[in-house]
Tab-separated table of C-alpha atoms and ligand atoms in Angstrom:
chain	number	residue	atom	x	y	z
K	1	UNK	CA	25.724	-27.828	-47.392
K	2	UNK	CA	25.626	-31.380	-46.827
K	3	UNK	CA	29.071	-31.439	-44.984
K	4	UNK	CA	27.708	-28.928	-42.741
K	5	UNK	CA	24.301	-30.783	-41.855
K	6	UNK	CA	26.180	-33.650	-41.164
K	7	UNK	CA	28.931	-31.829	-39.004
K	8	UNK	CA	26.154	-29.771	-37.245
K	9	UNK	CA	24.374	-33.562	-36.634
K	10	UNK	CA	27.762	-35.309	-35.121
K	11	UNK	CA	28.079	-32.240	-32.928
K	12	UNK	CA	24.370	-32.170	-31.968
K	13	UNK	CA	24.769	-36.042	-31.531
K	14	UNK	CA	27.740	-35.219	-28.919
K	15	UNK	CA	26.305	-32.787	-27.136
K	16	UNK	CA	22.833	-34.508	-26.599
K	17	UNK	CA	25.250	-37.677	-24.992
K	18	UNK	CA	27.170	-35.621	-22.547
K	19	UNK	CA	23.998	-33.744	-21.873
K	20	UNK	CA	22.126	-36.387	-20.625
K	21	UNK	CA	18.804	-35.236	-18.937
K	22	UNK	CA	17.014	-37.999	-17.538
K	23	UNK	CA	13.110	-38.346	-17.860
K	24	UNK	CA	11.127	-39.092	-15.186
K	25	UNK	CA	7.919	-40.644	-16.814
K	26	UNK	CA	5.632	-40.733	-13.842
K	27	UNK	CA	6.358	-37.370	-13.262
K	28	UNK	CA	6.424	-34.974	-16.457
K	29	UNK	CA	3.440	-33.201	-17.344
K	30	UNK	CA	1.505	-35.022	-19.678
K	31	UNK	CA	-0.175	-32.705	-22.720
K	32	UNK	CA	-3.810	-31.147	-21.648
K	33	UNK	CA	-4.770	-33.178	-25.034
K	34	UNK	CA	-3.570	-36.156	-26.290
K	35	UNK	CA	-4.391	-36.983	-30.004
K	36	UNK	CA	-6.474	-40.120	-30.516
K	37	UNK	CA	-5.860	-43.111	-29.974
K	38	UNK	CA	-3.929	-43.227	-27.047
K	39	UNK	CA	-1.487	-45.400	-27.907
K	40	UNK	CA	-0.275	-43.239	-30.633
K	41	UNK	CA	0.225	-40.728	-28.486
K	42	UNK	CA	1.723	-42.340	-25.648
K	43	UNK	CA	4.413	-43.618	-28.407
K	44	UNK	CA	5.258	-39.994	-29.805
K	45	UNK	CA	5.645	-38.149	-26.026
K	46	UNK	CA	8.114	-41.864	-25.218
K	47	UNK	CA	10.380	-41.049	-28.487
K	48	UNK	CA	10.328	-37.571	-29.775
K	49	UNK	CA	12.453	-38.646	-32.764
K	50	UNK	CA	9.218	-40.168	-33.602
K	51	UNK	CA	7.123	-38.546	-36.056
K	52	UNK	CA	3.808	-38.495	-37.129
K	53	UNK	CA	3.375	-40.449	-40.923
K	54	UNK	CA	1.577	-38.481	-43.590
K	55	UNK	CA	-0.976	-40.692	-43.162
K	56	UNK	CA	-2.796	-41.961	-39.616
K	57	UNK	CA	-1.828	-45.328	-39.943
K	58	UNK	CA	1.555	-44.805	-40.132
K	59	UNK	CA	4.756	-42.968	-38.206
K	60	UNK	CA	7.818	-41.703	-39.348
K	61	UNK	CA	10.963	-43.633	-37.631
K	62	UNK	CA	14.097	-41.357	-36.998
K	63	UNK	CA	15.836	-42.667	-39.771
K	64	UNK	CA	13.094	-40.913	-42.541
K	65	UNK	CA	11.388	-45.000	-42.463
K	66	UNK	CA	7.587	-44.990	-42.892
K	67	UNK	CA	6.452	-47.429	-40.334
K	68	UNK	CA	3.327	-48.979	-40.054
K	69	UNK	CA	1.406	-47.757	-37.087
K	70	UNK	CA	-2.188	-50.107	-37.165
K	71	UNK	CA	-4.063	-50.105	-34.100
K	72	UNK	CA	-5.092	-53.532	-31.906
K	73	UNK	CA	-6.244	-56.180	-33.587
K	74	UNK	CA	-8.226	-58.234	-31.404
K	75	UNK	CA	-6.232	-61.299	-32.340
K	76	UNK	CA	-5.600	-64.446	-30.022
K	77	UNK	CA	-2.616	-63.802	-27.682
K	78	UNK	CA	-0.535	-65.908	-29.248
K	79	UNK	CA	-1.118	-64.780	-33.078
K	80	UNK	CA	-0.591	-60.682	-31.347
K	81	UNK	CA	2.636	-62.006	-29.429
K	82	UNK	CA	3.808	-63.784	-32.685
K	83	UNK	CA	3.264	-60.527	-35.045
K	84	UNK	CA	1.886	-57.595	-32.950
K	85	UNK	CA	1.039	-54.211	-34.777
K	86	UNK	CA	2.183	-51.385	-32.600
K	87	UNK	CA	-1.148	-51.477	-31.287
K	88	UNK	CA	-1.087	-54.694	-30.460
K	89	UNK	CA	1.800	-53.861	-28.019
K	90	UNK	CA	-0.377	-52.084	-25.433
K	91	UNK	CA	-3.157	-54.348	-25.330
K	92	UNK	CA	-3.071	-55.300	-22.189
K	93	UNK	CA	-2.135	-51.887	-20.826
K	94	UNK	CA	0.766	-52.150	-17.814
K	95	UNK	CA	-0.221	-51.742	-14.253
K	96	UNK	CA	1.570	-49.039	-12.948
K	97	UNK	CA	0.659	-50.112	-9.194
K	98	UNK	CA	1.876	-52.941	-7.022
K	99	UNK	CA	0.042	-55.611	-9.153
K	100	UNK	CA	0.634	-59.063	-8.475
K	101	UNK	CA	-2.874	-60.434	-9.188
K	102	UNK	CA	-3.784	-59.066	-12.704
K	103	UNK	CA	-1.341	-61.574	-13.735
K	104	UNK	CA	-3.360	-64.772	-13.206
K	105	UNK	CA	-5.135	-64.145	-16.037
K	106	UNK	CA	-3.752	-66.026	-18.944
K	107	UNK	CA	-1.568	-64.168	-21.230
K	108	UNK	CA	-1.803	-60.904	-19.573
K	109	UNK	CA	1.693	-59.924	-20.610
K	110	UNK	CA	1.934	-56.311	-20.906
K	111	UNK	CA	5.590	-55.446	-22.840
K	112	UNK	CA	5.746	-58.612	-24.512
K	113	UNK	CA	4.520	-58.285	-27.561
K	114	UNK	CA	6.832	-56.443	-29.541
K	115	UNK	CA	6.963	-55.391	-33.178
K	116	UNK	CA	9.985	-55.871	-34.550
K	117	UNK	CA	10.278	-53.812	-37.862
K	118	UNK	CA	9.597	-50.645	-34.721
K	119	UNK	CA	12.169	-51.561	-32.660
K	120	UNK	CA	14.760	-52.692	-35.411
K	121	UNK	CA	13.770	-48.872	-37.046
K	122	UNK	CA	14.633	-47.342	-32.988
K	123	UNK	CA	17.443	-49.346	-32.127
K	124	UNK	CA	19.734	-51.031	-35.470
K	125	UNK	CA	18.455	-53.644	-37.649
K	126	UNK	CA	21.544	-56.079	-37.318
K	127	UNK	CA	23.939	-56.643	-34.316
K	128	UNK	CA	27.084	-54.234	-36.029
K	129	UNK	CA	24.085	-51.535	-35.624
K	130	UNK	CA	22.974	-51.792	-32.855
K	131	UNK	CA	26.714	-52.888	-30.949
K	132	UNK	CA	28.195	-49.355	-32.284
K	133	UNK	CA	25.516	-47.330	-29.779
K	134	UNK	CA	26.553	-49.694	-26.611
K	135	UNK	CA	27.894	-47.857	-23.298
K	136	UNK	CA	28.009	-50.243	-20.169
K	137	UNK	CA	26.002	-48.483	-16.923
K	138	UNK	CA	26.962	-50.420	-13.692
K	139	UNK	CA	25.616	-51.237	-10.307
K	140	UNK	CA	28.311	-52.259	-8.010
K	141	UNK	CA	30.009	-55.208	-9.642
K	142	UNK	CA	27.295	-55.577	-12.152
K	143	UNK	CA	27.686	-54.556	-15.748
K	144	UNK	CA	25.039	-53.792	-17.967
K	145	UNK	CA	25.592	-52.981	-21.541
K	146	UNK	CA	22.823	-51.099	-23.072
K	147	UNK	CA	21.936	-48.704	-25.764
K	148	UNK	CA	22.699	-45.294	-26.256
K	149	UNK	CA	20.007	-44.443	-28.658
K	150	UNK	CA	16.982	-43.140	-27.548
K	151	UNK	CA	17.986	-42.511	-23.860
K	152	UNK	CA	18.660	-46.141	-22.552
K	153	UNK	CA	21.834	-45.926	-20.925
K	154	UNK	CA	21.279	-42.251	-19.362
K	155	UNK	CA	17.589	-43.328	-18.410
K	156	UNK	CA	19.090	-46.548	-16.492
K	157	UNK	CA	22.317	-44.835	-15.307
K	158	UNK	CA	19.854	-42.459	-13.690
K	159	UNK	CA	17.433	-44.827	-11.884
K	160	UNK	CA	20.346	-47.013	-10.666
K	161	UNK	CA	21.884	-43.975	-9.340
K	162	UNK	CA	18.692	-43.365	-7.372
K	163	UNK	CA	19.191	-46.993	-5.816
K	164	UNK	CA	22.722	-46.634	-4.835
K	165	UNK	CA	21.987	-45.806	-1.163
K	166	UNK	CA	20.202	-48.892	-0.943
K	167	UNK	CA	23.330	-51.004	-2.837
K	168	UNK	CA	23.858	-53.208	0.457
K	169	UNK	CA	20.194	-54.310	0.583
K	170	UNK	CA	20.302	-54.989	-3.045
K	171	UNK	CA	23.627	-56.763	-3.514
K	172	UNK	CA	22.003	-60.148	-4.049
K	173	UNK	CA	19.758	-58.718	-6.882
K	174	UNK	CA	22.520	-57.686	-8.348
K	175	UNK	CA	24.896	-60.592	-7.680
K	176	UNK	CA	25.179	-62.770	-10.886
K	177	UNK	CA	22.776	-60.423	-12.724
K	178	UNK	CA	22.311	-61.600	-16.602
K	179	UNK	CA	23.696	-58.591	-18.032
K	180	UNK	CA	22.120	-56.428	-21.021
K	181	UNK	CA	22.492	-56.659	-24.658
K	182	UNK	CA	22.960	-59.911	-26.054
K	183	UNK	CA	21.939	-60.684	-30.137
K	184	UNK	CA	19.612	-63.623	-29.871
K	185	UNK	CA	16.032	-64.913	-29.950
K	186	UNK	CA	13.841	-65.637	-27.115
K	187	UNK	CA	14.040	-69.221	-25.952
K	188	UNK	CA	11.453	-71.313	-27.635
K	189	UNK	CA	10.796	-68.708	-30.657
K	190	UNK	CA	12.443	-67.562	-33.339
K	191	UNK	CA	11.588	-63.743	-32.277
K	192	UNK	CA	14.163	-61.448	-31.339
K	193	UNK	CA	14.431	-61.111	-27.897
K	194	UNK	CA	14.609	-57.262	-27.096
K	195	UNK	CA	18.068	-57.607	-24.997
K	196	UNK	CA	19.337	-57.797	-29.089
K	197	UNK	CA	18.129	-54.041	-29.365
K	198	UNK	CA	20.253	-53.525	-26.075
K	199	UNK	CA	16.897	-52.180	-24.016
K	200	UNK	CA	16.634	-54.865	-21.488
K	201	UNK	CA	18.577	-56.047	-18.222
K	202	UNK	CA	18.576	-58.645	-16.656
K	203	UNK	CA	19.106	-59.048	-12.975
K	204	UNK	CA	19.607	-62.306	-10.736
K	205	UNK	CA	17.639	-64.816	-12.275
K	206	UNK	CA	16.912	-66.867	-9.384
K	207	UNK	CA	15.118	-63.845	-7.339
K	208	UNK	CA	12.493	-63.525	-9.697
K	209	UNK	CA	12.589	-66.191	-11.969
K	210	UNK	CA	11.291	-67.470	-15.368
K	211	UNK	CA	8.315	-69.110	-16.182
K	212	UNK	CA	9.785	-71.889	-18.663
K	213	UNK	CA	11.629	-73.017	-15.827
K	214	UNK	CA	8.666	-73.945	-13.688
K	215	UNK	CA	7.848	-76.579	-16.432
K	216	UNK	CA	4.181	-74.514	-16.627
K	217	UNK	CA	3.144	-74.529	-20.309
K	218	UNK	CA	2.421	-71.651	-22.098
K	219	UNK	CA	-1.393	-69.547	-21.133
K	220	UNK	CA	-1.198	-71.601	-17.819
K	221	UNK	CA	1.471	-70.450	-15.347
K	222	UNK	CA	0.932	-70.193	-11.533
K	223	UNK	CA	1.847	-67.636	-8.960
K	224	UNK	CA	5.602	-67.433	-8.703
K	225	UNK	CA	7.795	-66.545	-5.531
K	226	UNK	CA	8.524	-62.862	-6.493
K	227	UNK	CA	12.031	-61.487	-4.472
K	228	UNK	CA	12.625	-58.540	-6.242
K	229	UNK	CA	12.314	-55.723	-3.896
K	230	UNK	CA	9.253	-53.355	-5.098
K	231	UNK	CA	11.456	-50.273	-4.636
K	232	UNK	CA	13.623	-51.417	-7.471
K	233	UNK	CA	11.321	-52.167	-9.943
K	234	UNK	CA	8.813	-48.807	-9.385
K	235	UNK	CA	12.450	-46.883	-9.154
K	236	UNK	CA	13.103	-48.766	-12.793
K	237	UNK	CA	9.662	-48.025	-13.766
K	238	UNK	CA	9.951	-44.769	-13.097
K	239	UNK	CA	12.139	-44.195	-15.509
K	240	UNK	CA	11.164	-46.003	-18.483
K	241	UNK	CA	11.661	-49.440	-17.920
K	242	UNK	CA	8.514	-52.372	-17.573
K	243	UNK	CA	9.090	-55.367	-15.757
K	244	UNK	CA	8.415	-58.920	-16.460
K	245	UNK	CA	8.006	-60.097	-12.940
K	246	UNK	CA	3.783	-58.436	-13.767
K	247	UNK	CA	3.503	-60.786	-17.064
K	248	UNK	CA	1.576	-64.196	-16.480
K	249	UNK	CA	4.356	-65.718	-18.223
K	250	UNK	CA	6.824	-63.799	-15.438
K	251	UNK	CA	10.322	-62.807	-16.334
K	252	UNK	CA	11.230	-61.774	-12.741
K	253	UNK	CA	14.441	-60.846	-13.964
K	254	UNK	CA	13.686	-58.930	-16.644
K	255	UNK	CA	13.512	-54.956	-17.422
K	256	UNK	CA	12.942	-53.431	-20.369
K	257	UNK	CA	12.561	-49.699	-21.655
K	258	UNK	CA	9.026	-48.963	-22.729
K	259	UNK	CA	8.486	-45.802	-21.604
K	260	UNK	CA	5.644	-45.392	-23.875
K	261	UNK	CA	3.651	-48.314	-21.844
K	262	UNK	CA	4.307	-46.126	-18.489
K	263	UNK	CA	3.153	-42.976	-20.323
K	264	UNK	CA	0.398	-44.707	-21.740
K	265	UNK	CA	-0.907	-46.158	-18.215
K	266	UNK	CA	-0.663	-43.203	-17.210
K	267	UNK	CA	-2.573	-41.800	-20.221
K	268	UNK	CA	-5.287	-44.441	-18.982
K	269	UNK	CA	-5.390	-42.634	-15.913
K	270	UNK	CA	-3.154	-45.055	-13.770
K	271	UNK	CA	-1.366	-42.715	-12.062
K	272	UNK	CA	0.577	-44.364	-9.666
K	273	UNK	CA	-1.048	-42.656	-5.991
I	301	LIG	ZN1	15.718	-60.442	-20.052
């Protein structure tokens, strides 16, 4: 019995990689009800192999791990960005339009709060984990090596096949991009920094930049000379991945698959018009 579960899961496994059918997230219908709060929702409709805990404040991670699922805590920004419950991760909730402005606001950071124990439960909890689901996608001569779980690779594979028309126009984006997964913490924390779970690429760092190079300390960064082309990032966005170049302390390099922020803008009632 066992032996066949397992056989019937490796084959399942297969099938569902070769099979790979790409989610639009600005598109798909969302549910004509959406269980309370929003977040929660917006979390279970982003990874179906998410389930709902026994219990309300807690979810079931694909592995049979109970999770803690607590909603926002009204914390200072830097106390949420340190240790954020998962509801601390949508608080603020991500613009889905052209938003350049909401930014200015200290620590507006949408995406970058992230709760580890989640994302270790998603994506591997050490690097051997998480480096045995790695496929490379690639733009031109870039090479991104991202995760398999969950959708990543097939979900960027199929937005960066959208931009391929435009690869000309966006060879200097893509010139000397950063790359994907990499096993290390953010610079200037200890925190894992989510390109360890393979889920974020970056692209050219000097197009869009990075905030701790403009010598701005932290809660007080300026505007920042954006040149990554709008297209790319709603194309990105489209399918799943947030960009830091809308965080006060910009990343303008930096995507990162969150598909439950986009549903849960969306949720919000920011449907991109
Ligand atoms: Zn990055």
């Amino acid at each position: 019995m066992f032996a066949a579960v397992l056989i019937f899961g490796l084959m399942t496994g297969v099938a569902a990689a070769q099979d790979c059918v790409p989610r639009d997230f600005l598109a798909e219908p969302l549910p004509d009800e959406q269980s309370s709060p929003v977040w929660r929702s917006a979390l279970l409709l982003a990874y179906p192999a998410l389930r709902p805990g026994t219990r309300a404040d807690t979810l079931r991670a694909p592995d049979g791990q109970v999770l803690a699922a607590n909603g926002p805590t009204g914390r200072p920004p830097r106390e949420r960005l340190a240790a954020p419950t998962l509801g601390d991760q949508f608080v603020p909730a991500y613009p889905l339009s052209r938003d350049l402005e909401s930014r200015s606001e200290p620590f507006f950071d949408p995406g970058r709060a992230r709760n580890g124990a989640f994302f270790a439960a998603l994506y591997g909890h050490d690097s051997v984990d998480v480096e045995a689901q790695l496929e490379t996608v690639t733009f031109g001569s870039a090479r991104f090596r991202v995760t398999r779980r969950h959708g990543v690779a097939c979900q960027l594979r199929a937005a960066l096949d959208l931009m391929k028309p435009h690869r000309a126009a966006l060879a200097p984006v893509f010139a000397e991009a950063g790359g994907g997964y990499a096993w290390r913490p953010i610079a200037g924390t200890d925190r894992l920094s989510p390109h360890s779970w393979g889920i974020a690429i970056d692209v050219n760092a000097a197009l869009g930049g990075y905030w701790r190079w403009t010598g701005s300390t932290e809660g007080a960064v300026g505007p920042y000379r954006n040149r990554v082309p709008w297209s790319l990032v709603e194309t990105l966005e489209r399918f799943g991945f947030v960009w830091g170049g809308k965080w006060h302390h910009f990343d303008g390099m930096h995507f990162e698959y969150r598909p439950e922020l986009i549903l849960h803008g969306r949720i919000l009632g920011g449907d991109r018009g």
